[in-house]
């Protein structure tokens, strides 16, 4: 069992998403790559970038399918129809900014196969960071960060008629309101909650999200919890007051996390980005891809401690092939 150190990416790899597919025996990951969608794969989580096994499935040279590039934070899921889909966002006009959601559809069971542009499900909604959840009864939901003219970036959830069509039930379930969610020097219009991801444990359903600015040392993870009833009702979500995961061990701004199971089906791991150096400005800095195991307390609440940093030798996820 080969040990590893964080970060697992030698390159800037913000907004990492990772999943393990037991059908193929591969981990797959995506992250923000600018003008293209690129899928990486490996048999070993820590080698997901360094194995150099990747495929560009979509790229831009000017406008394409009503999108002008600048692709952010892609995530990949199997839909209720058994097909793979990638949910992401791209610039809705030639000028910078104003990103909207779009969806890609795989044409085979192999994520390394062919993909097509499926649709822009909400062409009038300027949103980023989509993530998808399928309930035990087979209903699918999408949560994303939407730019609100009053509140800044908020988290919104919507039910889905199918993996590429939004339903009619939608609710804003979180906005920046806690002190730590404003802990950066350029608040202004930058009230930010973003990067949501669904996590379930012991009958509890959470959305782990990122608060404050991704350029800030204090970018970190917070927790929303579903309290019962419709997921598309803001009254059925509560925000836990303390952040779940903050900077430490000389890793700054840990956030925009995704969570995945190890090949043994039991361990839960977190993929997140972090900066190697203190950043006191509003200018973006390289964000590197890290992974570490997640614990849960006896009630099912996630426990993450601090980032492992860069000098701690880590065991790989359980169940990986040698």
mmCIF file of C-alpha atoms in Angstrom:
data_model
loop_
_atom_site.group_PDB
_atom_site.id
_atom_site.type_symbol
_atom_site.label_atom_id
_atom_site.label_comp_id
_atom_site.label_asym_id
_atom_site.label_seq_id
_atom_site.Cartn_x
_atom_site.Cartn_y
_atom_site.Cartn_z
ATOM 1 C CA UNK A 1 0.000 0.000 0.000
ATOM 2 C CA UNK A 2 1.853 3.060 -1.298
ATOM 3 C CA UNK A 3 1.586 6.137 0.902
ATOM 4 C CA UNK A 4 1.313 9.674 -0.478
ATOM 5 C CA UNK A 5 1.620 13.351 0.384
ATOM 6 C CA UNK A 6 -0.661 16.282 -0.386
ATOM 7 C CA UNK A 7 -1.110 18.050 -2.670
ATOM 8 C CA UNK A 8 -1.705 15.370 -5.285
ATOM 9 C CA UNK A 9 -1.572 17.849 -8.175
ATOM 10 C CA UNK A 10 1.698 19.431 -9.338
ATOM 11 C CA UNK A 11 -0.420 22.009 -11.193
ATOM 12 C CA UNK A 12 -3.074 24.581 -10.356
ATOM 13 C CA UNK A 13 -6.273 22.480 -10.023
ATOM 14 C CA UNK A 14 -9.120 24.486 -8.462
ATOM 15 C CA UNK A 15 -12.615 23.191 -7.716
ATOM 16 C CA UNK A 16 -11.712 19.479 -7.769
ATOM 17 C CA UNK A 17 -14.395 16.847 -8.205
ATOM 18 C CA UNK A 18 -13.552 13.169 -7.718
ATOM 19 C CA UNK A 19 -15.611 9.994 -7.850
ATOM 20 C CA UNK A 20 -14.896 6.259 -7.865
ATOM 21 C CA UNK A 21 -16.794 4.030 -10.277
ATOM 22 C CA UNK A 22 -16.868 0.390 -9.219
ATOM 23 C CA UNK A 23 -18.025 -0.706 -12.681
ATOM 24 C CA UNK A 24 -14.795 0.413 -14.355
ATOM 25 C CA UNK A 25 -12.543 0.309 -11.282
ATOM 26 C CA UNK A 26 -11.304 3.847 -11.930
ATOM 27 C CA UNK A 27 -11.336 7.096 -10.046
ATOM 28 C CA UNK A 28 -12.370 10.013 -12.245
ATOM 29 C CA UNK A 29 -11.780 13.678 -11.600
ATOM 30 C CA UNK A 30 -12.465 17.034 -13.169
ATOM 31 C CA UNK A 31 -11.539 20.541 -12.123
ATOM 32 C CA UNK A 32 -11.626 24.080 -13.498
ATOM 33 C CA UNK A 33 -9.427 24.038 -16.629
ATOM 34 C CA UNK A 34 -10.407 27.297 -18.331
ATOM 35 C CA UNK A 35 -11.481 26.739 -21.938
ATOM 36 C CA UNK A 36 -11.958 22.974 -21.910
ATOM 37 C CA UNK A 37 -13.494 20.022 -20.094
ATOM 38 C CA UNK A 38 -10.894 17.382 -19.312
ATOM 39 C CA UNK A 39 -11.518 14.088 -17.502
ATOM 40 C CA UNK A 40 -8.689 12.410 -15.590
ATOM 41 C CA UNK A 41 -8.678 8.803 -14.408
ATOM 42 C CA UNK A 42 -6.505 6.479 -12.328
ATOM 43 C CA UNK A 43 -6.681 3.253 -10.340
ATOM 44 C CA UNK A 44 -5.129 5.197 -7.439
ATOM 45 C CA UNK A 45 -6.619 8.377 -6.007
ATOM 46 C CA UNK A 46 -3.264 9.989 -5.247
ATOM 47 C CA UNK A 47 -2.125 9.492 -8.863
ATOM 48 C CA UNK A 48 -5.191 10.961 -10.524
ATOM 49 C CA UNK A 49 -3.195 13.820 -12.077
ATOM 50 C CA UNK A 50 0.324 12.404 -12.231
ATOM 51 C CA UNK A 51 -0.675 9.243 -14.128
ATOM 52 C CA UNK A 52 -1.222 11.554 -17.122
ATOM 53 C CA UNK A 53 -4.248 9.545 -18.212
ATOM 54 C CA UNK A 54 -6.761 12.152 -19.318
ATOM 55 C CA UNK A 55 -9.093 13.056 -22.150
ATOM 56 C CA UNK A 56 -10.341 16.437 -23.320
ATOM 57 C CA UNK A 57 -14.008 16.009 -24.191
ATOM 58 C CA UNK A 58 -15.062 19.571 -24.953
ATOM 59 C CA UNK A 59 -13.151 22.707 -25.847
ATOM 60 C CA UNK A 60 -13.741 26.258 -27.014
ATOM 61 C CA UNK A 61 -12.368 28.583 -29.655
ATOM 62 C CA UNK A 62 -14.867 31.391 -29.423
ATOM 63 C CA UNK A 63 -18.613 30.783 -29.011
ATOM 64 C CA UNK A 64 -19.944 27.214 -29.041
ATOM 65 C CA UNK A 65 -23.459 25.993 -28.190
ATOM 66 C CA UNK A 66 -24.303 29.413 -26.800
ATOM 67 C CA UNK A 67 -21.329 29.346 -24.406
ATOM 68 C CA UNK A 68 -18.173 31.468 -24.624
ATOM 69 C CA UNK A 69 -15.784 29.261 -22.656
ATOM 70 C CA UNK A 70 -14.529 30.041 -19.124
ATOM 71 C CA UNK A 71 -15.744 26.661 -17.816
ATOM 72 C CA UNK A 72 -15.941 26.429 -14.035
ATOM 73 C CA UNK A 73 -16.257 23.613 -11.494
ATOM 74 C CA UNK A 74 -17.504 20.593 -13.511
ATOM 75 C CA UNK A 75 -18.976 17.573 -11.721
ATOM 76 C CA UNK A 76 -19.928 14.165 -13.164
ATOM 77 C CA UNK A 77 -22.794 11.897 -12.099
ATOM 78 C CA UNK A 78 -24.860 8.989 -13.332
ATOM 79 C CA UNK A 79 -28.417 10.116 -13.927
ATOM 80 C CA UNK A 80 -31.579 8.265 -13.012
ATOM 81 C CA UNK A 81 -31.607 6.939 -16.595
ATOM 82 C CA UNK A 82 -28.192 5.277 -16.101
ATOM 83 C CA UNK A 83 -26.252 7.717 -18.305
ATOM 84 C CA UNK A 84 -23.277 9.820 -17.230
ATOM 85 C CA UNK A 85 -23.743 13.597 -17.152
ATOM 86 C CA UNK A 86 -21.394 16.498 -16.494
ATOM 87 C CA UNK A 87 -22.869 19.574 -14.836
ATOM 88 C CA UNK A 88 -20.861 22.785 -15.113
ATOM 89 C CA UNK A 89 -21.040 26.444 -16.116
ATOM 90 C CA UNK A 90 -19.627 28.656 -18.851
ATOM 91 C CA UNK A 91 -19.705 32.278 -19.886
ATOM 92 C CA UNK A 92 -23.086 33.242 -21.337
ATOM 93 C CA UNK A 93 -21.710 36.120 -23.417
ATOM 94 C CA UNK A 94 -18.496 37.257 -25.049
ATOM 95 C CA UNK A 95 -17.583 39.635 -22.218
ATOM 96 C CA UNK A 96 -16.112 38.197 -18.993
ATOM 97 C CA UNK A 97 -18.450 37.172 -16.181
ATOM 98 C CA UNK A 98 -22.100 36.099 -16.311
ATOM 99 C CA UNK A 99 -21.735 32.344 -16.197
ATOM 100 C CA UNK A 100 -24.691 30.029 -16.766
ATOM 101 C CA UNK A 101 -25.178 26.304 -16.275
ATOM 102 C CA UNK A 102 -24.868 23.709 -19.015
ATOM 103 C CA UNK A 103 -24.936 19.911 -19.183
ATOM 104 C CA UNK A 104 -22.931 17.326 -21.145
ATOM 105 C CA UNK A 105 -24.152 13.771 -21.830
ATOM 106 C CA UNK A 106 -21.974 10.670 -22.294
ATOM 107 C CA UNK A 107 -22.742 8.494 -25.279
ATOM 108 C CA UNK A 108 -21.644 5.242 -23.640
ATOM 109 C CA UNK A 109 -21.131 3.675 -20.211
ATOM 110 C CA UNK A 110 -17.461 4.648 -20.372
ATOM 111 C CA UNK A 111 -16.707 8.175 -19.080
ATOM 112 C CA UNK A 112 -13.663 8.110 -21.388
ATOM 113 C CA UNK A 113 -15.925 7.669 -24.392
ATOM 114 C CA UNK A 114 -17.693 10.286 -26.476
ATOM 115 C CA UNK A 115 -19.680 13.175 -24.986
ATOM 116 C CA UNK A 116 -22.159 15.640 -26.475
ATOM 117 C CA UNK A 117 -23.396 19.042 -25.394
ATOM 118 C CA UNK A 118 -26.882 18.329 -24.037
ATOM 119 C CA UNK A 119 -28.425 21.665 -23.068
ATOM 120 C CA UNK A 120 -28.435 24.869 -21.097
ATOM 121 C CA UNK A 121 -31.222 24.026 -18.619
ATOM 122 C CA UNK A 122 -31.563 27.551 -17.265
ATOM 123 C CA UNK A 123 -30.357 30.011 -19.909
ATOM 124 C CA UNK A 124 -31.614 32.998 -17.927
ATOM 125 C CA UNK A 125 -30.104 31.930 -14.590
ATOM 126 C CA UNK A 126 -26.568 33.174 -13.954
ATOM 127 C CA UNK A 127 -25.204 30.391 -11.773
ATOM 128 C CA UNK A 128 -22.075 28.371 -11.048
ATOM 129 C CA UNK A 129 -20.967 25.255 -9.122
ATOM 130 C CA UNK A 130 -23.818 22.821 -9.869
ATOM 131 C CA UNK A 131 -23.987 19.590 -7.873
ATOM 132 C CA UNK A 132 -26.532 16.778 -8.060
ATOM 133 C CA UNK A 133 -28.247 14.537 -5.514
ATOM 134 C CA UNK A 134 -30.442 11.475 -6.069
ATOM 135 C CA UNK A 135 -32.701 10.511 -3.162
ATOM 136 C CA UNK A 136 -33.504 6.972 -2.062
ATOM 137 C CA UNK A 137 -36.816 7.152 -3.928
ATOM 138 C CA UNK A 138 -35.060 8.040 -7.189
ATOM 139 C CA UNK A 139 -35.804 11.765 -7.277
ATOM 140 C CA UNK A 140 -33.023 13.985 -8.531
ATOM 141 C CA UNK A 141 -32.144 17.495 -7.338
ATOM 142 C CA UNK A 142 -29.601 20.109 -8.378
ATOM 143 C CA UNK A 143 -28.017 22.698 -6.111
ATOM 144 C CA UNK A 144 -25.887 25.604 -7.353
ATOM 145 C CA UNK A 145 -24.623 29.064 -6.436
ATOM 146 C CA UNK A 146 -26.696 31.857 -8.000
ATOM 147 C CA UNK A 147 -25.808 35.545 -8.161
ATOM 148 C CA UNK A 148 -28.511 37.486 -6.335
ATOM 149 C CA UNK A 149 -28.593 41.279 -6.887
ATOM 150 C CA UNK A 150 -29.238 41.900 -3.173
ATOM 151 C CA UNK A 151 -27.554 39.061 -1.269
ATOM 152 C CA UNK A 152 -24.545 38.250 -3.454
ATOM 153 C CA UNK A 153 -23.992 34.560 -4.170
ATOM 154 C CA UNK A 154 -26.674 32.330 -2.649
ATOM 155 C CA UNK A 155 -27.337 28.591 -2.713
ATOM 156 C CA UNK A 156 -30.408 27.514 -4.632
ATOM 157 C CA UNK A 157 -31.898 24.034 -4.985
ATOM 158 C CA UNK A 158 -34.292 22.768 -7.647
ATOM 159 C CA UNK A 159 -35.934 19.427 -8.347
ATOM 160 C CA UNK A 160 -35.338 17.814 -11.733
ATOM 161 C CA UNK A 161 -37.799 16.200 -14.126
ATOM 162 C CA UNK A 162 -34.912 14.179 -15.582
ATOM 163 C CA UNK A 163 -31.102 14.477 -15.463
ATOM 164 C CA UNK A 164 -31.111 17.454 -17.863
ATOM 165 C CA UNK A 165 -34.433 19.232 -17.220
ATOM 166 C CA UNK A 166 -35.184 21.414 -14.207
ATOM 167 C CA UNK A 167 -38.495 20.987 -12.390
ATOM 168 C CA UNK A 168 -40.823 23.660 -11.047
ATOM 169 C CA UNK A 169 -39.879 23.532 -7.356
ATOM 170 C CA UNK A 170 -37.008 25.835 -6.453
ATOM 171 C CA UNK A 171 -35.825 27.513 -3.244
ATOM 172 C CA UNK A 172 -32.978 29.690 -2.009
ATOM 173 C CA UNK A 173 -31.662 27.778 0.998
ATOM 174 C CA UNK A 174 -28.571 29.736 2.102
ATOM 175 C CA UNK A 175 -26.946 33.146 1.881
ATOM 176 C CA UNK A 176 -23.863 34.614 3.554
ATOM 177 C CA UNK A 177 -24.842 35.754 7.052
ATOM 178 C CA UNK A 178 -22.321 34.368 9.569
ATOM 179 C CA UNK A 179 -19.211 36.311 10.531
ATOM 180 C CA UNK A 180 -16.803 33.734 9.112
ATOM 181 C CA UNK A 181 -18.616 33.848 5.745
ATOM 182 C CA UNK A 182 -17.434 37.465 5.343
ATOM 183 C CA UNK A 183 -13.866 36.897 6.522
ATOM 184 C CA UNK A 184 -11.968 38.497 3.659
ATOM 185 C CA UNK A 185 -10.927 42.084 2.919
ATOM 186 C CA UNK A 186 -13.078 42.653 -0.152
ATOM 187 C CA UNK A 187 -16.619 41.943 1.050
ATOM 188 C CA UNK A 188 -18.617 44.622 -0.782
ATOM 189 C CA UNK A 189 -20.730 42.750 -3.305
ATOM 190 C CA UNK A 190 -18.706 39.605 -2.625
ATOM 191 C CA UNK A 191 -21.033 37.998 -0.090
ATOM 192 C CA UNK A 192 -20.354 34.429 -1.104
ATOM 193 C CA UNK A 193 -21.649 30.946 -0.441
ATOM 194 C CA UNK A 194 -20.787 28.483 -3.203
ATOM 195 C CA UNK A 195 -19.411 25.045 -4.072
ATOM 196 C CA UNK A 196 -22.228 22.928 -2.549
ATOM 197 C CA UNK A 197 -21.945 19.141 -2.259
ATOM 198 C CA UNK A 198 -24.400 16.605 -0.790
ATOM 199 C CA UNK A 199 -23.207 14.200 1.917
ATOM 200 C CA UNK A 200 -25.368 11.557 3.673
ATOM 201 C CA UNK A 201 -24.638 9.673 6.886
ATOM 202 C CA UNK A 202 -26.778 7.801 9.443
ATOM 203 C CA UNK A 203 -30.009 9.098 7.948
ATOM 204 C CA UNK A 204 -28.768 12.711 7.935
ATOM 205 C CA UNK A 205 -28.433 14.764 4.753
ATOM 206 C CA UNK A 206 -25.956 17.644 4.586
ATOM 207 C CA UNK A 207 -24.828 20.140 2.013
ATOM 208 C CA UNK A 208 -21.173 20.998 2.550
ATOM 209 C CA UNK A 209 -20.494 24.399 0.997
ATOM 210 C CA UNK A 210 -17.716 26.995 0.780
ATOM 211 C CA UNK A 211 -17.922 30.469 2.276
ATOM 212 C CA UNK A 212 -16.072 33.785 1.763
ATOM 213 C CA UNK A 213 -13.797 34.387 -1.248
ATOM 214 C CA UNK A 214 -11.830 31.567 -2.880
ATOM 215 C CA UNK A 215 -8.794 33.883 -3.042
ATOM 216 C CA UNK A 216 -8.837 34.335 0.740
ATOM 217 C CA UNK A 217 -6.793 32.474 3.343
ATOM 218 C CA UNK A 218 -10.078 32.082 5.214
ATOM 219 C CA UNK A 219 -12.032 30.339 2.460
ATOM 220 C CA UNK A 220 -13.445 27.287 4.243
ATOM 221 C CA UNK A 221 -16.278 24.768 4.461
ATOM 222 C CA UNK A 222 -19.627 25.201 6.182
ATOM 223 C CA UNK A 223 -22.569 22.870 6.737
ATOM 224 C CA UNK A 224 -26.258 23.013 5.885
ATOM 225 C CA UNK A 225 -28.487 20.218 7.141
ATOM 226 C CA UNK A 226 -31.844 19.025 5.866
ATOM 227 C CA UNK A 227 -34.328 18.803 8.742
ATOM 228 C CA UNK A 228 -37.086 16.856 6.954
ATOM 229 C CA UNK A 229 -39.787 17.489 4.394
ATOM 230 C CA UNK A 230 -39.327 18.884 0.909
ATOM 231 C CA UNK A 231 -35.753 19.605 -0.102
ATOM 232 C CA UNK A 232 -37.097 22.559 -2.105
ATOM 233 C CA UNK A 233 -38.311 24.446 0.965
ATOM 234 C CA UNK A 234 -35.896 26.855 2.654
ATOM 235 C CA UNK A 235 -37.587 26.249 6.007
ATOM 236 C CA UNK A 236 -36.351 22.649 5.910
ATOM 237 C CA UNK A 237 -32.648 23.543 5.942
ATOM 238 C CA UNK A 238 -30.611 24.782 8.900
ATOM 239 C CA UNK A 239 -27.127 26.237 8.807
ATOM 240 C CA UNK A 240 -24.630 25.067 11.430
ATOM 241 C CA UNK A 241 -22.903 28.117 12.950
ATOM 242 C CA UNK A 242 -19.277 26.938 12.962
ATOM 243 C CA UNK A 243 -17.211 26.108 9.890
ATOM 244 C CA UNK A 244 -16.348 22.467 9.329
ATOM 245 C CA UNK A 245 -12.881 22.834 7.814
ATOM 246 C CA UNK A 246 -10.532 25.842 8.012
ATOM 247 C CA UNK A 247 -6.950 26.686 7.086
ATOM 248 C CA UNK A 248 -4.054 25.157 9.004
ATOM 249 C CA UNK A 249 -0.698 23.389 8.679
ATOM 250 C CA UNK A 250 0.459 26.041 6.181
ATOM 251 C CA UNK A 251 -2.395 25.265 3.786
ATOM 252 C CA UNK A 252 -4.562 28.314 3.118
ATOM 253 C CA UNK A 253 -8.108 28.699 1.845
ATOM 254 C CA UNK A 254 -9.219 25.030 1.881
ATOM 255 C CA UNK A 255 -12.515 24.741 0.076
ATOM 256 C CA UNK A 256 -14.705 23.890 -2.889
ATOM 257 C CA UNK A 257 -14.847 20.282 -1.790
ATOM 258 C CA UNK A 258 -16.294 17.123 -3.233
ATOM 259 C CA UNK A 259 -16.699 13.842 -1.340
ATOM 260 C CA UNK A 260 -16.219 10.321 -2.643
ATOM 261 C CA UNK A 261 -16.167 6.757 -1.348
ATOM 262 C CA UNK A 262 -13.084 4.575 -1.358
ATOM 263 C CA UNK A 263 -13.135 1.345 -3.393
ATOM 264 C CA UNK A 264 -14.053 -0.558 -0.215
ATOM 265 C CA UNK A 265 -17.376 1.310 -0.238
ATOM 266 C CA UNK A 266 -16.983 2.394 3.380
ATOM 267 C CA UNK A 267 -14.381 5.120 3.743
ATOM 268 C CA UNK A 268 -15.445 8.638 2.774
ATOM 269 C CA UNK A 269 -12.829 11.004 1.390
ATOM 270 C CA UNK A 270 -12.793 14.706 0.640
ATOM 271 C CA UNK A 271 -11.189 16.328 -2.411
ATOM 272 C CA UNK A 272 -10.548 20.054 -2.005
ATOM 273 C CA UNK A 273 -8.277 22.815 -3.203
ATOM 274 C CA UNK A 274 -5.925 24.922 -1.114
ATOM 275 C CA UNK A 275 -3.165 27.507 -1.501
ATOM 276 C CA UNK A 276 0.426 26.855 -0.490
ATOM 277 C CA UNK A 277 1.061 30.473 0.490
ATOM 278 C CA UNK A 278 -0.687 33.238 2.412
ATOM 279 C CA UNK A 279 -2.685 35.514 0.071
ATOM 280 C CA UNK A 280 -3.761 38.910 1.424
ATOM 281 C CA UNK A 281 -4.987 40.264 -1.911
ATOM 282 C CA UNK A 282 -8.072 39.826 -4.075
ATOM 283 C CA UNK A 283 -5.904 38.382 -6.838
ATOM 284 C CA UNK A 284 -6.287 34.702 -7.529
ATOM 285 C CA UNK A 285 -3.432 32.409 -6.485
ATOM 286 C CA UNK A 286 -2.679 28.811 -7.533
ATOM 287 C CA UNK A 287 -4.972 26.343 -5.799
ATOM 288 C CA UNK A 288 -3.739 22.776 -5.523
ATOM 289 C CA UNK A 289 -5.709 19.516 -5.354
ATOM 290 C CA UNK A 290 -5.670 17.705 -1.966
ATOM 291 C CA UNK A 291 -7.474 14.646 -0.616
ATOM 292 C CA UNK A 292 -7.979 13.365 2.919
ATOM 293 C CA UNK A 293 -10.232 10.940 4.743
ATOM 294 C CA UNK A 294 -13.376 12.196 6.508
ATOM 295 C CA UNK A 295 -14.597 10.914 9.865
ATOM 296 C CA UNK A 296 -18.097 11.126 11.331
ATOM 297 C CA UNK A 297 -19.166 11.340 14.958
ATOM 298 C CA UNK A 298 -21.644 8.927 16.542
ATOM 299 C CA UNK A 299 -24.585 11.013 15.245
ATOM 300 C CA UNK A 300 -23.359 11.016 11.655
ATOM 301 C CA UNK A 301 -22.004 14.579 11.649
ATOM 302 C CA UNK A 302 -18.825 15.001 9.557
ATOM 303 C CA UNK A 303 -15.519 15.602 11.360
ATOM 304 C CA UNK A 304 -12.553 16.869 9.343
ATOM 305 C CA UNK A 305 -10.098 18.544 11.704
ATOM 306 C CA UNK A 306 -7.474 20.580 9.820
ATOM 307 C CA UNK A 307 -5.866 20.098 6.409
ATOM 308 C CA UNK A 308 -3.120 17.505 6.586
ATOM 309 C CA UNK A 309 -0.586 19.919 5.136
ATOM 310 C CA UNK A 310 2.376 18.924 3.010
ATOM 311 C CA UNK A 311 4.639 16.907 5.290
ATOM 312 C CA UNK A 312 2.259 14.226 6.584
ATOM 313 C CA UNK A 313 2.492 10.822 4.924
ATOM 314 C CA UNK A 314 -1.002 9.460 4.253
ATOM 315 C CA UNK A 315 -2.436 6.007 3.610
ATOM 316 C CA UNK A 316 -4.440 5.688 0.377
ATOM 317 C CA UNK A 317 -8.171 4.940 0.340
ATOM 318 C CA UNK A 318 -8.960 1.392 1.362
ATOM 319 C CA UNK A 319 -9.638 -1.195 -1.310
ATOM 320 C CA UNK A 320 -7.292 0.184 -3.943
ATOM 321 C CA UNK A 321 -5.536 -2.397 -6.074
ATOM 322 C CA UNK A 322 -1.779 -2.685 -5.564
#
